[in-house]
Amino acid sequence: MIAPDIKREFINIVGEENFEDSEVERLVYSYDATPNFQSIPDAVVSPRNTEEVSKILQLCNENKIPIVPRGSGTNLCAGTCPVEGGIVLLFKHMNKILEIDEENLTVTCQPGVITLDLIHAVEQKGLFYPPDPSSMKISTIGGNINENSGGLRGLKYGVTRDYVLGLEAVLPNGEIVRTGGKLAKDVAGYDLTRLFIGSEGTLGVITEATLKLIPLPESKKTMLALFQDLEAAARSVSKIIANKVIPATLEFLDQPTLKVVEDYSQIGLPTDVQAVLLIEQDGTPENVSKDMKVMEEICRSENAVSVQIAQSEEEAEALRTARRTALSALARLAPTTILEDATVPRSEIAKMVKAINEIAAKHNVKICTFGHAGDGNLHPTCTTDIRKKDEMERVEKAFAEIFAKAIELGGTITGEHGVGAMKAPYLEWKLGKSGIDVMKSIKAALDPNNIMNPGKLFAKDTRKRVVISK
Amino acid sequence: MIAPDIKREFINIVGEENFEDSEVERLVYSYDATPNFQSIPDAVVSPRNTEEVSKILQLCNENKIPIVPRGSGTNLCAGTCPVEGGIVLLFKHMNKILEIDEENLTVTCQPGVITLDLIHAVEQKGLFYPPDPSSMKISTIGGNINENSGGLRGLKYGVTRDYVLGLEAVLPNGEIVRTGGKLAKDVAGYDLTRLFIGSEGTLGVITEATLKLIPLPESKKTMLALFQDLEAAARSVSKIIANKVIPATLEFLDQPTLKVVEDYSQIGLPTDVQAVLLIEQDGTPENVSKDMKVMEEICRSENAVSVQIAQSEEEAEALRTARRTALSALARLAPTTILEDATVPRSEIAKMVKAINEIAAKHNVKICTFGHAGDGNLHPTCTTDIRKKDEMERVEKAFAEIFAKAIELGGTITGEHGVGAMKAPYLEWKLGKSGIDVMKSIKAALDPNNIMNPGKLFAKDTRKRVVISK
């Protein structure tokens, strides 16, 4: 609990109405989109500007109160679960788009702006902000930066990191730093901008961001390729890239995912095939047509059952929306949905999908797989029930094997969801002890009192490595 | 000097032939491409593999011997000048391209590979590594990563940072870390990859890199637009981008630069105009033609005297080469050439060029300006003579005002050259004290004995800010 005198100080900073510590409010912010993680914060604080954030951090630093910065809490790594209590910092007042600069192709905004609102605002000016996490309807730019969010357009356009030109951030000691700017090039010192991106709120609080925009592509086409052979679908992905076509989107859905997505979205998706590739290309109409033709031929050469181009933007949008709802659709199947994020070099996708299916069968758990095939970024998703203790143990064993397999194939434990509390025990598998040690030393240097989102990234115990049965 | 017993240990690690401490050898590595900086190292060591690098770092760490990792020493910030003595680390044995992976579109190489050799090697496979610093004929990939080098293609394609997917690096304590991989997405912990990129050898030694490749564009066109009004040229740059055309290259040369470049390269460049834009676009032939037309019209609307498209690849290559030789050409004018790197938002280029000319006139020094106009990355270059003490003082005052002006316009003290020893006194102008403090704390966390390239980035004294006369 927060002592009364400190509570008074918080209220002095943000005002009575922006400090909440009722039981209801604290319960609301005790969890995020990650299943199986819940922890009650001591209070919920909503600063109105950077100066208030600075004062809050000073106060917390002096009193060693944990701070969990939170956007919309859509992350899937328990990144915003207040595992050590303290205050949850909300950005509901700091949610403005400050400037769209058409000459420098930048947008400057506060952390609480909803991702899709920003995308729509810049599209009005013929500009394009590509990062599009599936949660973009509710996720915030601040959350996206803290998690270095990816999305469906990552293959061609990169991830959030590739679009952040400058940040204003408040350090744990309350000092305000500004990094980068409206600059295509800036090498003045260490890359603090990118150190903050993906740091999951463990190094400071981002209070403003300047993002890079690009011209909005002229046109776009969407195609669905159906396969009876899952590995043929995966091979098509590799072949497309190896043929030097980089589509805007190259998504993969396996049969179980397809079934639930169709059941949920009712747009006439086929449910009798083993795998589907959802492919999009954007650019000039000529380039789009040319690339679509090459990709269609590749899919056919891999014995695709059917390859269909969406006949209208409505049809295309329905396909994209269906794909984005995969998590919601799967969530209807069982009380608990655990969506994971194992990522491999794209040449290894076929092997990885096969391994996931074998691992699921071995442990008798239900895992569907979909994801950003072009990035090698797969989302094996387990539908289960956290109340069934025995099953949950098997689920955990299965995911441990999936992470181990991803690393064995040259991959990583997380492509775009982050480490948070959930994957902290596995981080050492990817980084080794020396990698973890370096990161811990950076954390200690910037946040010696460990007030910023404690309990994330670094686990008290590392899981033992599993040996994968061949 | 290195004590005899430690010298023996170095020789035990790398062999007699890879440890040099003759006066001649030490003199050779006492300077880099930066004028006015020279300092004699104690020895020059050439490891043959990562394990040897690790042992060298352990030995140096135990004995607090400074290490300066050096590629070809083409940097312009005194980044590889051994200002505190110690050993210079050469990568002449670690210069192999290890793998070109056509399925994952990556190349993996050792730090000593020459940039242009790597570019040519991947082009043979129809692939493209865009970063092209002007020194690419002799610069190394390791040097490029340490400096986060830019180049002429930065506007459309980004800089070195945007193409590094993974690194192997040796920490000052000798531990070997591996970051990233052949992965389009990886958010497992802090972004160590990008923390190392541009860290100027102050955090560790990069021993291997995995770089992202993209498909080689089908075609390319090159255009020269001549202006009698320098500001009209700058306005054209802004208009091109604001019209949502992102050319591959958008270079600016002022009249004095043009004159010396033509004098040097003799390819028939006009020398009677105030400014030239060298514009390139690549992509499909249709897109290239369309974009070139839009850009031509914009230049004409800004009263360009002439707009000419190169009629052959030979002619285009001659223009590009002429631009790349600007530094060499200017170097013939006077005993000392100081090439700077002030960078502003591209909307501010006209103001910046004007300010540079006014500042040069005020201090009675000769400054030519050329650079990557599309990036707002200008290279004001002073031809002078370090033996003339009075003139050098005026040169230094002029550059201080140029940096101050760049920052006033929302820019930075260095876009692509780095801070090194040369610009360290100005770094605080860009970052503020809190920014410098954060960076120093990171440096201390990773390199507590300050053995890695000491005397760089962080200056003992910060220059006083200058007040710019309006």
mmCIF file with all atom_site columns, C-alpha atoms in Angstrom, chain A residues 393-470:
data_model
loop_
_atom_site.group_PDB
_atom_site.id
_atom_site.type_symbol
_atom_site.label_atom_id
_atom_site.label_alt_id
_atom_site.label_comp_id
_atom_site.label_asym_id
_atom_site.label_entity_id
_atom_site.label_seq_id
_atom_site.pdbx_PDB_ins_code
_atom_site.Cartn_x
_atom_site.Cartn_y
_atom_site.Cartn_z
_atom_site.occupancy
_atom_site.B_iso_or_equiv
_atom_site.pdbx_formal_charge
_atom_site.auth_seq_id
_atom_site.auth_comp_id
_atom_site.auth_asym_id
_atom_site.auth_atom_id
_atom_site.pdbx_PDB_model_num
ATOM 1  C CA . GLU A 1 393 ? 1.973  -28.603 -16.884 1.00 0.00 ? 393 GLU A CA 1
ATOM 2  C CA . ARG A 1 394 ? 1.914  -30.343 -20.244 1.00 0.00 ? 394 ARG A CA 1
ATOM 3  C CA . VAL A 1 395 ? 1.253  -27.029 -22.000 1.00 0.00 ? 395 VAL A CA 1
ATOM 4  C CA . GLU A 1 396 ? 4.236  -25.488 -20.298 1.00 0.00 ? 396 GLU A CA 1
ATOM 5  C CA . LYS A 1 397 ? 6.461  -28.420 -21.258 1.00 0.00 ? 397 LYS A CA 1
ATOM 6  C CA . ALA A 1 398 ? 5.275  -28.188 -24.851 1.00 0.00 ? 398 ALA A CA 1
ATOM 7  C CA . PHE A 1 399 ? 6.045  -24.463 -25.091 1.00 0.00 ? 399 PHE A CA 1
ATOM 8  C CA . ALA A 1 400 ? 9.467  -24.962 -23.518 1.00 0.00 ? 400 ALA A CA 1
ATOM 9  C CA . GLU A 1 401 ? 10.210 -27.499 -26.271 1.00 0.00 ? 401 GLU A CA 1
ATOM 10 C CA . ILE A 1 402 ? 8.889  -25.110 -28.904 1.00 0.00 ? 402 ILE A CA 1
ATOM 11 C CA . PHE A 1 403 ? 11.218 -22.329 -27.674 1.00 0.00 ? 403 PHE A CA 1
ATOM 12 C CA . ALA A 1 404 ? 14.154 -24.744 -27.554 1.00 0.00 ? 404 ALA A CA 1
ATOM 13 C CA . LYS A 1 405 ? 13.400 -25.884 -31.103 1.00 0.00 ? 405 LYS A CA 1
ATOM 14 C CA . ALA A 1 406 ? 13.154 -22.280 -32.343 1.00 0.00 ? 406 ALA A CA 1
ATOM 15 C CA . ILE A 1 407 ? 16.572 -21.517 -30.883 1.00 0.00 ? 407 ILE A CA 1
ATOM 16 C CA . GLU A 1 408 ? 18.013 -24.751 -32.306 1.00 0.00 ? 408 GLU A CA 1
ATOM 17 C CA . LEU A 1 409 ? 16.860 -23.574 -35.752 1.00 0.00 ? 409 LEU A CA 1
ATOM 18 C CA . GLY A 1 410 ? 18.637 -20.225 -35.331 1.00 0.00 ? 410 GLY A CA 1
ATOM 19 C CA . GLY A 1 411 ? 15.538 -18.440 -34.046 1.00 0.00 ? 411 GLY A CA 1
ATOM 20 C CA . THR A 1 412 ? 14.391 -16.599 -30.970 1.00 0.00 ? 412 THR A CA 1
ATOM 21 C CA . ILE A 1 413 ? 11.896 -16.995 -28.123 1.00 0.00 ? 413 ILE A CA 1
ATOM 22 C CA . THR A 1 414 ? 9.984  -13.885 -29.165 1.00 0.00 ? 414 THR A CA 1
ATOM 23 C CA . GLY A 1 415 ? 9.697  -12.110 -32.490 1.00 0.00 ? 415 GLY A CA 1
ATOM 24 C CA . GLU A 1 416 ? 7.317  -9.311  -31.584 1.00 0.00 ? 416 GLU A CA 1
ATOM 25 C CA . HIS A 1 417 ? 5.528  -9.919  -28.273 1.00 0.00 ? 417 HIS A CA 1
ATOM 26 C CA . GLY A 1 418 ? 8.348  -9.201  -25.873 1.00 0.00 ? 418 GLY A CA 1
ATOM 27 C CA . VAL A 1 419 ? 9.727  -11.026 -22.862 1.00 0.00 ? 419 VAL A CA 1
ATOM 28 C CA . GLY A 1 420 ? 7.842  -9.464  -19.942 1.00 0.00 ? 420 GLY A CA 1
ATOM 29 C CA . ALA A 1 421 ? 7.238  -11.665 -16.955 1.00 0.00 ? 421 ALA A CA 1
ATOM 30 C CA . MET A 1 422 ? 6.057  -14.544 -19.077 1.00 0.00 ? 422 MET A CA 1
ATOM 31 C CA . LYS A 1 423 ? 9.161  -15.365 -21.068 1.00 0.00 ? 423 LYS A CA 1
ATOM 32 C CA . ALA A 1 424 ? 11.787 -14.068 -18.669 1.00 0.00 ? 424 ALA A CA 1
ATOM 33 C CA . PRO A 1 425 ? 12.763 -17.596 -17.574 1.00 0.00 ? 425 PRO A CA 1
ATOM 34 C CA . TYR A 1 426 ? 13.658 -18.442 -21.185 1.00 0.00 ? 426 TYR A CA 1
ATOM 35 C CA . LEU A 1 427 ? 15.626 -15.321 -22.093 1.00 0.00 ? 427 LEU A CA 1
ATOM 36 C CA . GLU A 1 428 ? 18.966 -16.848 -21.198 1.00 0.00 ? 428 GLU A CA 1
ATOM 37 C CA . TRP A 1 429 ? 18.366 -19.627 -23.731 1.00 0.00 ? 429 TRP A CA 1
ATOM 38 C CA . LYS A 1 430 ? 18.570 -17.034 -26.458 1.00 0.00 ? 430 LYS A CA 1
ATOM 39 C CA . LEU A 1 431 ? 21.202 -14.690 -25.027 1.00 0.00 ? 431 LEU A CA 1
ATOM 40 C CA . GLY A 1 432 ? 23.476 -16.845 -22.920 1.00 0.00 ? 432 GLY A CA 1
ATOM 41 C CA . LYS A 1 433 ? 24.644 -15.772 -19.526 1.00 0.00 ? 433 LYS A CA 1
ATOM 42 C CA . SER A 1 434 ? 26.971 -13.074 -20.860 1.00 0.00 ? 434 SER A CA 1
ATOM 43 C CA . GLY A 1 435 ? 24.136 -11.536 -22.888 1.00 0.00 ? 435 GLY A CA 1
ATOM 44 C CA . ILE A 1 436 ? 21.876 -11.439 -19.822 1.00 0.00 ? 436 ILE A CA 1
ATOM 45 C CA . ASP A 1 437 ? 24.702 -9.998  -17.727 1.00 0.00 ? 437 ASP A CA 1
ATOM 46 C CA . VAL A 1 438 ? 25.216 -7.117  -20.183 1.00 0.00 ? 438 VAL A CA 1
ATOM 47 C CA . MET A 1 439 ? 21.511 -6.316  -20.179 1.00 0.00 ? 439 MET A CA 1
ATOM 48 C CA . LYS A 1 440 ? 21.342 -6.457  -16.393 1.00 0.00 ? 440 LYS A CA 1
ATOM 49 C CA . SER A 1 441 ? 24.284 -4.072  -16.157 1.00 0.00 ? 441 SER A CA 1
ATOM 50 C CA . ILE A 1 442 ? 22.499 -1.611  -18.469 1.00 0.00 ? 442 ILE A CA 1
ATOM 51 C CA . LYS A 1 443 ? 19.340 -1.885  -16.388 1.00 0.00 ? 443 LYS A CA 1
ATOM 52 C CA . ALA A 1 444 ? 21.284 -1.297  -13.163 1.00 0.00 ? 444 ALA A CA 1
ATOM 53 C CA . ALA A 1 445 ? 23.081 1.692   -14.707 1.00 0.00 ? 445 ALA A CA 1
ATOM 54 C CA . LEU A 1 446 ? 19.871 3.452   -15.736 1.00 0.00 ? 446 LEU A CA 1
ATOM 55 C CA . ASP A 1 447 ? 17.576 2.304   -12.957 1.00 0.00 ? 447 ASP A CA 1
ATOM 56 C CA . PRO A 1 448 ? 19.680 1.530   -9.878  1.00 0.00 ? 448 PRO A CA 1
ATOM 57 C CA . ASN A 1 449 ? 16.631 1.326   -7.594  1.00 0.00 ? 449 ASN A CA 1
ATOM 58 C CA . ASN A 1 450 ? 14.832 -1.024  -10.000 1.00 0.00 ? 450 ASN A CA 1
ATOM 59 C CA . ILE A 1 451 ? 11.613 0.980   -9.919  1.00 0.00 ? 451 ILE A CA 1
ATOM 60 C CA . MET A 1 452 ? 10.833 0.693   -13.639 1.00 0.00 ? 452 MET A CA 1
ATOM 61 C CA . ASN A 1 453 ? 8.591  -2.290  -14.316 1.00 0.00 ? 453 ASN A CA 1
ATOM 62 C CA . PRO A 1 454 ? 10.466 -4.643  -11.975 1.00 0.00 ? 454 PRO A CA 1
ATOM 63 C CA . GLY A 1 455 ? 10.131 -8.403  -12.430 1.00 0.00 ? 455 GLY A CA 1
ATOM 64 C CA . LYS A 1 456 ? 10.207 -8.121  -16.231 1.00 0.00 ? 456 LYS A CA 1
ATOM 65 C CA . LEU A 1 457 ? 12.873 -9.343  -18.673 1.00 0.00 ? 457 LEU A CA 1
ATOM 66 C CA . PHE A 1 458 ? 15.115 -10.776 -15.985 1.00 0.00 ? 458 PHE A CA 1
ATOM 67 C CA . ALA A 1 459 ? 13.895 -13.860 -14.144 1.00 0.00 ? 459 ALA A CA 1
ATOM 68 C CA . LYS A 1 460 ? 14.942 -14.966 -10.699 1.00 0.00 ? 460 LYS A CA 1
ATOM 69 C CA . ASP A 1 461 ? 15.397 -18.466 -12.113 1.00 0.00 ? 461 ASP A CA 1
ATOM 70 C CA . THR A 1 462 ? 16.195 -19.630 -15.585 1.00 0.00 ? 462 THR A CA 1
ATOM 71 C CA . ARG A 1 463 ? 14.378 -22.679 -16.861 1.00 0.00 ? 463 ARG A CA 1
ATOM 72 C CA . LYS A 1 464 ? 16.524 -25.696 -17.476 1.00 0.00 ? 464 LYS A CA 1
ATOM 73 C CA . ARG A 1 465 ? 17.034 -26.363 -21.136 1.00 0.00 ? 465 ARG A CA 1
ATOM 74 C CA . VAL A 1 466 ? 14.899 -29.121 -22.548 1.00 0.00 ? 466 VAL A CA 1
ATOM 75 C CA . VAL A 1 467 ? 16.277 -31.811 -24.786 1.00 0.00 ? 467 VAL A CA 1
ATOM 76 C CA . ILE A 1 468 ? 14.110 -32.158 -27.842 1.00 0.00 ? 468 ILE A CA 1
ATOM 77 C CA . SER A 1 469 ? 13.160 -35.679 -28.777 1.00 0.00 ? 469 SER A CA 1
ATOM 78 C CA . LYS A 1 470 ? 13.837 -36.250 -32.450 1.00 0.00 ? 470 LYS A CA 1
#
